C-alpha positions as a Python dict, from the first residue, in 0.01 Angstrom:
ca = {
    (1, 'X'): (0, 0, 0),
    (2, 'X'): (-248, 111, -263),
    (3, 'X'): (-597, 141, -128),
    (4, 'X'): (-933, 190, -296),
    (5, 'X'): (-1133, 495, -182),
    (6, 'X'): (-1329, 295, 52),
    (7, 'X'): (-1032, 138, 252),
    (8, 'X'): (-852, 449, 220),
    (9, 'X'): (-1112, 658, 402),
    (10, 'X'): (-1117, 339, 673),
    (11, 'X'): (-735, 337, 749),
    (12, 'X'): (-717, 662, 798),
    (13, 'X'): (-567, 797, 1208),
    (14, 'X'): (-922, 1010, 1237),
    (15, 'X'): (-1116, 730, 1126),
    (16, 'X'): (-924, 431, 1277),
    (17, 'X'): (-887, 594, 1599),
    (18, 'X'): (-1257, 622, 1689),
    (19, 'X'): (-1286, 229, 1680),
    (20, 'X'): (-982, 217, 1994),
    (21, 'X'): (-653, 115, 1981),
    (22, 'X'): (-612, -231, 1788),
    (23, 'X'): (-810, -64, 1457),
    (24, 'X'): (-603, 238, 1486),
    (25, 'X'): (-271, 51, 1508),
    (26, 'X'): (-438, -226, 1226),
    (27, 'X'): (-493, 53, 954),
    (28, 'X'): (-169, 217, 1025),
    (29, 'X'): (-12, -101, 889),
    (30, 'X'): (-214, -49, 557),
    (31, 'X'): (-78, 304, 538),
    (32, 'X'): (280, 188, 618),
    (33, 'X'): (343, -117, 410),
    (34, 'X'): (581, -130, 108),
    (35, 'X'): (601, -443, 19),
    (36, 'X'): (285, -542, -162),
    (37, 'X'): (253, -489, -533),
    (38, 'X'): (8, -320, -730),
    (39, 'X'): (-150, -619, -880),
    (40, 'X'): (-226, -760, -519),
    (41, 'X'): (-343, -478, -406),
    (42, 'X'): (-594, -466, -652),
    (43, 'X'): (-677, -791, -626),
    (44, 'X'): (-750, -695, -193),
    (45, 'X'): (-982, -388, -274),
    (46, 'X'): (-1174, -625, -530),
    (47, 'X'): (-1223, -875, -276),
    (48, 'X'): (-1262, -599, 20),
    (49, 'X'): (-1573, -401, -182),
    (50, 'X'): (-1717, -102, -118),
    (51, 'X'): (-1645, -154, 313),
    (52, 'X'): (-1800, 91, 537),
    (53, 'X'): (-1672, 36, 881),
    (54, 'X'): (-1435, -171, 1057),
    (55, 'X'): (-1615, -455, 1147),
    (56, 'X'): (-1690, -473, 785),
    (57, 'X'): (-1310, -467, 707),
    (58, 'X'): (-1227, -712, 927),
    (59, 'X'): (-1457, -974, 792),
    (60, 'X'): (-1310, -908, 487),
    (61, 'X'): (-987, -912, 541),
    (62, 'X'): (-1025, -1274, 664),
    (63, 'X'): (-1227, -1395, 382),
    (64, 'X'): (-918, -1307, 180),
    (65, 'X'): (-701, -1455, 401),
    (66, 'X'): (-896, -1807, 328),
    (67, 'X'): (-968, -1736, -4),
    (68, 'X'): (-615, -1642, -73),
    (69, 'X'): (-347, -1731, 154),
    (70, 'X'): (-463, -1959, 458),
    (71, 'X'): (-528, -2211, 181),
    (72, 'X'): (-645, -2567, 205),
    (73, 'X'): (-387, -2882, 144),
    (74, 'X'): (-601, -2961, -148),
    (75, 'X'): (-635, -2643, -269),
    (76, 'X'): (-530, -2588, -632),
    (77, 'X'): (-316, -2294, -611),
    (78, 'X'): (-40, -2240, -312),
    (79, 'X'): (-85, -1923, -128),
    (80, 'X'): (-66, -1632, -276),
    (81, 'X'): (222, -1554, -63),
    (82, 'X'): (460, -1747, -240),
    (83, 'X'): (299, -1697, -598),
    (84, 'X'): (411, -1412, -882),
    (85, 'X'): (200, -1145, -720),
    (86, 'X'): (334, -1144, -393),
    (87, 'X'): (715, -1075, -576),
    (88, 'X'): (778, -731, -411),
    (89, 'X'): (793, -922, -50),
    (90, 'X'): (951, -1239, -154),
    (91, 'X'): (1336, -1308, -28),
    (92, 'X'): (1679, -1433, -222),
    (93, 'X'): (1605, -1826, -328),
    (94, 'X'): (1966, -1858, -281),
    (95, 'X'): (1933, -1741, 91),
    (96, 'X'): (2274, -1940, 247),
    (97, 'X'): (2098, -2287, 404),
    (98, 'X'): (2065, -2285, 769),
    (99, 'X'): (1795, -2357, 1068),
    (100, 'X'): (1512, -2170, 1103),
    (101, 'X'): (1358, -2182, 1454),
    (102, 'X'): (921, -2232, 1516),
    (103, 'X'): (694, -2182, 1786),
    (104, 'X'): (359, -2393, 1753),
    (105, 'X'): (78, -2368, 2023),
    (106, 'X'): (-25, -2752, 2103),
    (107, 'X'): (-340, -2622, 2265),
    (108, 'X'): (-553, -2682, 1933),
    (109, 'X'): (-404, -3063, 1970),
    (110, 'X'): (-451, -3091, 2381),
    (111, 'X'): (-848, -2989, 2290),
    (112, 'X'): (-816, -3218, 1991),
    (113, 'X'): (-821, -3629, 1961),
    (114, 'X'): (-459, -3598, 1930),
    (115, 'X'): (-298, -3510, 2278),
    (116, 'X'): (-589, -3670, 2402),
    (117, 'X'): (-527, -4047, 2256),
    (118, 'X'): (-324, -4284, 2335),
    (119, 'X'): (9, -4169, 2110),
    (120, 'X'): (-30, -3806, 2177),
    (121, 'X'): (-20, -3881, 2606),
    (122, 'X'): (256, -4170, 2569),
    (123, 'X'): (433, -3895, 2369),
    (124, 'X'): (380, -3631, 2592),
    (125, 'X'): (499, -3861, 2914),
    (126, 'X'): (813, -4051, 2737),
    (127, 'X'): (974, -3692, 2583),
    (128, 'X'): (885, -3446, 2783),
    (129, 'X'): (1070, -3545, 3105),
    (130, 'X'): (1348, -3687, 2847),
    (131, 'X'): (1386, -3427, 2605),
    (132, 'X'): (1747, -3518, 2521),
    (133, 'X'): (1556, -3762, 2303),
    (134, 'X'): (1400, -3522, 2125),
    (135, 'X'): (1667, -3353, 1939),
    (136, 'X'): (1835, -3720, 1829),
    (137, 'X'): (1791, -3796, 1456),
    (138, 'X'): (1657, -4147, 1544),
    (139, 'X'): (1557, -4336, 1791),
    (140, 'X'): (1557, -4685, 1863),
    (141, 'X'): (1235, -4951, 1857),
    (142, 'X'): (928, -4798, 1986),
    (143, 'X'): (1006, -4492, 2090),
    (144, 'X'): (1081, -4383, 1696),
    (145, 'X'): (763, -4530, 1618),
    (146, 'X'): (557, -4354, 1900),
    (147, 'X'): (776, -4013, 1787),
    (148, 'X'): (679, -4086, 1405),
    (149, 'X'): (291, -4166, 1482),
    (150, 'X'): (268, -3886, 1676),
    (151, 'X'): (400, -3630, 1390),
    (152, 'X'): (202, -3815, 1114),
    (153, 'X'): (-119, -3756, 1333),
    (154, 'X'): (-27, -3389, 1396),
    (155, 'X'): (50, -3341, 1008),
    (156, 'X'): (-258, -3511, 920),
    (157, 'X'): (-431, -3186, 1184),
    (158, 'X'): (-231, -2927, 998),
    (159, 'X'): (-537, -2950, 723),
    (160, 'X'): (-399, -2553, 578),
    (161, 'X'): (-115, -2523, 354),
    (162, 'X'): (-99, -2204, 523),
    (163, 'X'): (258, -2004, 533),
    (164, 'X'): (463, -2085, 805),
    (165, 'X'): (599, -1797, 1012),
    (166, 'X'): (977, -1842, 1165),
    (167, 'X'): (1311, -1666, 1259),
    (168, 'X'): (1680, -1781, 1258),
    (169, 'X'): (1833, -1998, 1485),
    (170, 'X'): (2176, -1727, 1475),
    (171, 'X'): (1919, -1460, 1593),
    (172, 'X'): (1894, -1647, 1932),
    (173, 'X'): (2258, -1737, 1992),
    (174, 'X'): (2326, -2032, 1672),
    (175, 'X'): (2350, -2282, 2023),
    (176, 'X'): (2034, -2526, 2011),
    (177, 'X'): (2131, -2726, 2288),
    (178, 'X'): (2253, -2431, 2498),
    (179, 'X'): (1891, -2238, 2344),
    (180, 'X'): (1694, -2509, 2490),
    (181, 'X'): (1814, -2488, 2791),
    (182, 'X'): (1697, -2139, 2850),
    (183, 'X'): (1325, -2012, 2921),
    (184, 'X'): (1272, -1998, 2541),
    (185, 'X'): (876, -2079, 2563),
    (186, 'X'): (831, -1689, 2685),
    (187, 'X'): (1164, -1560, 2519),
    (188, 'X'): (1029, -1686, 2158),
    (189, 'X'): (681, -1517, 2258),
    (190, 'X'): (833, -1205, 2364),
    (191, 'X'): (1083, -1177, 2103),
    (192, 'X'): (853, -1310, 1804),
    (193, 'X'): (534, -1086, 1882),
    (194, 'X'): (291, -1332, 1974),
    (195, 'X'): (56, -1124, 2206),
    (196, 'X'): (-262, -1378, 2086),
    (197, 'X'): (-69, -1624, 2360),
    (198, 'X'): (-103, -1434, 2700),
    (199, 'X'): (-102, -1781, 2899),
    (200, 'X'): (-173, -1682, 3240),
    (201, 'X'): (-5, -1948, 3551),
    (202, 'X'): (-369, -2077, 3596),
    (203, 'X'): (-371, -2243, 3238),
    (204, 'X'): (34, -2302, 3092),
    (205, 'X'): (-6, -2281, 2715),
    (206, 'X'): (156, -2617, 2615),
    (207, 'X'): (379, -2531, 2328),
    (208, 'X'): (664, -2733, 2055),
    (209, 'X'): (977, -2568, 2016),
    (210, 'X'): (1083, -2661, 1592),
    (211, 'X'): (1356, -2617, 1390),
    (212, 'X'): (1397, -2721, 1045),
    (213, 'X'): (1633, -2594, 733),
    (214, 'X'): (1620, -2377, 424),
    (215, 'X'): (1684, -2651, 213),
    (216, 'X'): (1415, -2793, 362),
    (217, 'X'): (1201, -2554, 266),
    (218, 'X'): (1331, -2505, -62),
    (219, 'X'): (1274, -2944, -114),
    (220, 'X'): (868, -2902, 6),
    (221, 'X'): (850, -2614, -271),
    (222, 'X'): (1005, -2771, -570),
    (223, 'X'): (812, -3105, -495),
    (224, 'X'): (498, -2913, -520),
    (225, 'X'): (533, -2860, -905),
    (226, 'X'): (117, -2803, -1028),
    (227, 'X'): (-6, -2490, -744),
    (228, 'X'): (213, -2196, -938),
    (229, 'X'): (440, -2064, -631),
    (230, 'X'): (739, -1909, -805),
    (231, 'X'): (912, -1838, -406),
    (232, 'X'): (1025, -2035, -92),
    (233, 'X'): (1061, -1752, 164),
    (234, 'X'): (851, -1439, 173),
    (235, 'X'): (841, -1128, 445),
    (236, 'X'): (509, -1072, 614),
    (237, 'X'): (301, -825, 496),
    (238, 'X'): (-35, -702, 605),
    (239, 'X'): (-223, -895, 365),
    (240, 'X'): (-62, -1229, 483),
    (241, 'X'): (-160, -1221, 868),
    (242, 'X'): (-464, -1134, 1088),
    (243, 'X'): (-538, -779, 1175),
    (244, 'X'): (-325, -684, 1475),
    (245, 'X'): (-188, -451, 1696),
    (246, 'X'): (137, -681, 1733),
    (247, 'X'): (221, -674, 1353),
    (248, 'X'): (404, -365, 1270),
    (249, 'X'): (544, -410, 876),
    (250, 'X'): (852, -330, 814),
    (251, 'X'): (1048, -98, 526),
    (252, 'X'): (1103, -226, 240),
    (253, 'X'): (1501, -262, 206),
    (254, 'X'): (1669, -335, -95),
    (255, 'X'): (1915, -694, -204),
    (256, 'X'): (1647, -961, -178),
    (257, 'X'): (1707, -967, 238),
    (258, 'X'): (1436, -755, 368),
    (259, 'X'): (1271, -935, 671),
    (260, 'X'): (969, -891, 880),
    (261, 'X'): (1124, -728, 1220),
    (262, 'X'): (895, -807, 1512),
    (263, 'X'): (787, -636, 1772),
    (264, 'X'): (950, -719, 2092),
    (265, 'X'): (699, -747, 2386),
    (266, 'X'): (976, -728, 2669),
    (267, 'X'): (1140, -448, 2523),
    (268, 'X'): (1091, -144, 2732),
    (269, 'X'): (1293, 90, 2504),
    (270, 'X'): (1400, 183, 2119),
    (271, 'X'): (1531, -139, 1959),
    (272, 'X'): (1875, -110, 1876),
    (273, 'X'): (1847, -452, 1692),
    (274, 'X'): (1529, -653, 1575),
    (275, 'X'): (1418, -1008, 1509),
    (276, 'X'): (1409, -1104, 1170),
    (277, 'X'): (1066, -1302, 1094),
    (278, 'X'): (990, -1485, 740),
    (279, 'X'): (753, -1680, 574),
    (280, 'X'): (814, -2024, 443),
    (281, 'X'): (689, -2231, 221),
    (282, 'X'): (470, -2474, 444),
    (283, 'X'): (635, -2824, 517),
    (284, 'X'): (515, -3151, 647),
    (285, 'X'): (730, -3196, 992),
    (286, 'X'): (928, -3486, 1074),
    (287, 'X'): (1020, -3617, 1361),
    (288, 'X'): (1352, -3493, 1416),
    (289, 'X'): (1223, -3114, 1355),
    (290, 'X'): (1070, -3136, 1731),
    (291, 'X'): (1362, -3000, 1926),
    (292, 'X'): (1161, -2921, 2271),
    (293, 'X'): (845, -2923, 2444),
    (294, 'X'): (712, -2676, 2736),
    (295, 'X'): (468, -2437, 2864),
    (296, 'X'): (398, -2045, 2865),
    (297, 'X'): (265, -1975, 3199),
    (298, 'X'): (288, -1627, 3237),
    (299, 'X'): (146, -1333, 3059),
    (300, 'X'): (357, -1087, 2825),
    (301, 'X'): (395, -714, 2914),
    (302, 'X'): (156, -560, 2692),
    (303, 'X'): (-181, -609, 2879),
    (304, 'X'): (-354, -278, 2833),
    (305, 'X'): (-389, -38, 2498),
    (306, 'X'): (-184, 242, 2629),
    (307, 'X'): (141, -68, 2682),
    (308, 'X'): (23, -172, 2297),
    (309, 'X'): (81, 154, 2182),
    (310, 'X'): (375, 251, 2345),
    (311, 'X'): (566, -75, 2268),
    (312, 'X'): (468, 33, 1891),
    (313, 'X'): (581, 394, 1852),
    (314, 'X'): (926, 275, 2062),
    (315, 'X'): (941, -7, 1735),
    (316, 'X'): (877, 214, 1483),
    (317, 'X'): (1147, 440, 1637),
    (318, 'X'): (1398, 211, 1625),
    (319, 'X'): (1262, 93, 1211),
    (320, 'X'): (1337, 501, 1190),
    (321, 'X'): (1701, 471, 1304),
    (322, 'X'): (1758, 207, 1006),
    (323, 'X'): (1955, 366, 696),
    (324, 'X'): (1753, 532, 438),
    (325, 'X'): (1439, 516, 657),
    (326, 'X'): (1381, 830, 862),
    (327, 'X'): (1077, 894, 720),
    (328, 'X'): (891, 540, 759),
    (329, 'X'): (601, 505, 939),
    (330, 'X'): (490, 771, 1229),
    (331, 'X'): (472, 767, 1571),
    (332, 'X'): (95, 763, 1703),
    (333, 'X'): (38, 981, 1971),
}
């Protein structure tokens, strides 16, 4: 992406690479992505200043993710992911409807009044020994209204109408019940980046397996008619996400279906196929969209900066072997 002089000097490899490996693999993303316009760019450097170190970038870069993109409920203005500016990353409306799979982390909501009251542990006991229940449409009596408190306390948590990253049901075998079945708590993690949940056997991550639709998504956007977001679905970019090491953007590829490919954390070689990961339009959840419930108890692969960095340069390899893309990126040495 465009940078101003400042940032430009900052994500730099000579510059990065004196602050270790996370701010060396961070600003390589800057120099790498394709996908965000001029006009937002500008718009970043504003809001960035004249930065002069990393530290300095950081803070930044999550002010604008506040400011811009991690927005409030009552915020005027959706996030700018989904809004005009953001058009060079934003995917086909017509995108064929099907289900798009979510990971959430309930360990906000265990440390929070809601896993801790009275609905959040009677949910917790009746579903997850009996998680059958779970993926019914309705339920009978009380246990529909303990499954439909439950959700409208967690919405009523969800206080950001931030964007909602997911991936496609097809991409994991188009089976939910058979999915479900299957350690998907650490195959999700793996396969969806998410090296911020290392969950370690001493303390299981509790975590909510969801799946919702396209047409879902598509519904929460149009009803939202006064905050200006012109999109439903969106690829990640840098300037929608926290600086990380796990985020690797991808090329820019043309017909309106260029994902986000994540990086793999269990992969030990050059991807021959990746993940797809998109942004959507943030909904309210309903009860049926809770398909499972379960724990990560056991750290990912990449637990030093050396397994980081190698997982990276294998990814990019494999983003390299896509047509029309030999050129993209660069493996860091």
């Amino acid at each position: 992406m465009n940078l101003s002089a400042p940032l430009h000097s900052l994500a730099s490899d000579a510059a990065a690479t004196l602050e270790g490996t996370t701010a060396r693999c961070a600003a390589a993303n800057f120099r790498w992505e394709q996908a965000v316009s001029i006009e937002r760019a500008d718009e970043y450097n504003a809001y960035a200043g004249d930065v002069t170190a990393h530290k300095e970038w950081q803070g930044e870069h999550k002010g604008y993710l506040r400011s811009f993109v991690q927005v409030a409920k009552d915020h005027p203005r959706a996030s700018e992911s989904f809004m005009a500016v953001s058009s060079m990353a934003h995917l086909k409306e017509d995108l064929d409807n099907t289900y798009l799979l979510r990971l959430e982390s309930l360990d906000r909501m265990v440390n929070s009044a809601l896993l801790g009251s009275a609905i959040g542990e009677n949910f917790w006991l009746r579903f997850f020994n009996s998680q059958k229940d779970l993926r019914k449409d309705k339920l009978s009596g009380a246990d529909e209204n303990l499954r439909s408190e439950f959700v409208d306390q967690w919405n009523e948590l969800r206080e950001q109408a931030r964007p909602m990253f997911a991936t496609f049901l097809n991409d994991f075998g188009g089976d939910l019940n058979a999915f479900v079945k299957t350690d998907w708590p650490h195959t999700l993690r793996d396969r969806l980046g998410l090296t911020h949940w290392p969950s370690m056997p001493a303390k299981p991550l509790p975590v909510a397996l969801l799946c919702y639709t396209l047409d879902e998504v598509r519904q929460a956007r149009l009803a939202v008619t006064k905050k200006g977001a012109v999109a439903s679905f969106s690829r990640p970019t840098v300037l929608d996400t926290e600086m990380s090491a796990a985020f690797v953007p991808a090329p820019l590829l043309v017909g309106g279906e260029s994902y986000g490919y994540t990086l793999d954390l269990a992969n030990t070689g050059a991807p021959a196929a990746f993940t797809p990961e998109l942004l959507t339009f943030p909904i309210d959840y309903l009860p049926k969209h809770i398909k499972a419930l379960g724990f990560i108890s056991r750290a990912h692969a990449l637990q030093t900066d050396t397994a980081v960095l190698d997982a990276r340069n294998r990814h990019v390899r494999g983003l390299q072997g896509l047509p029309d893309c030999g050129g993209y990126g660069e493996v860091l040495a």
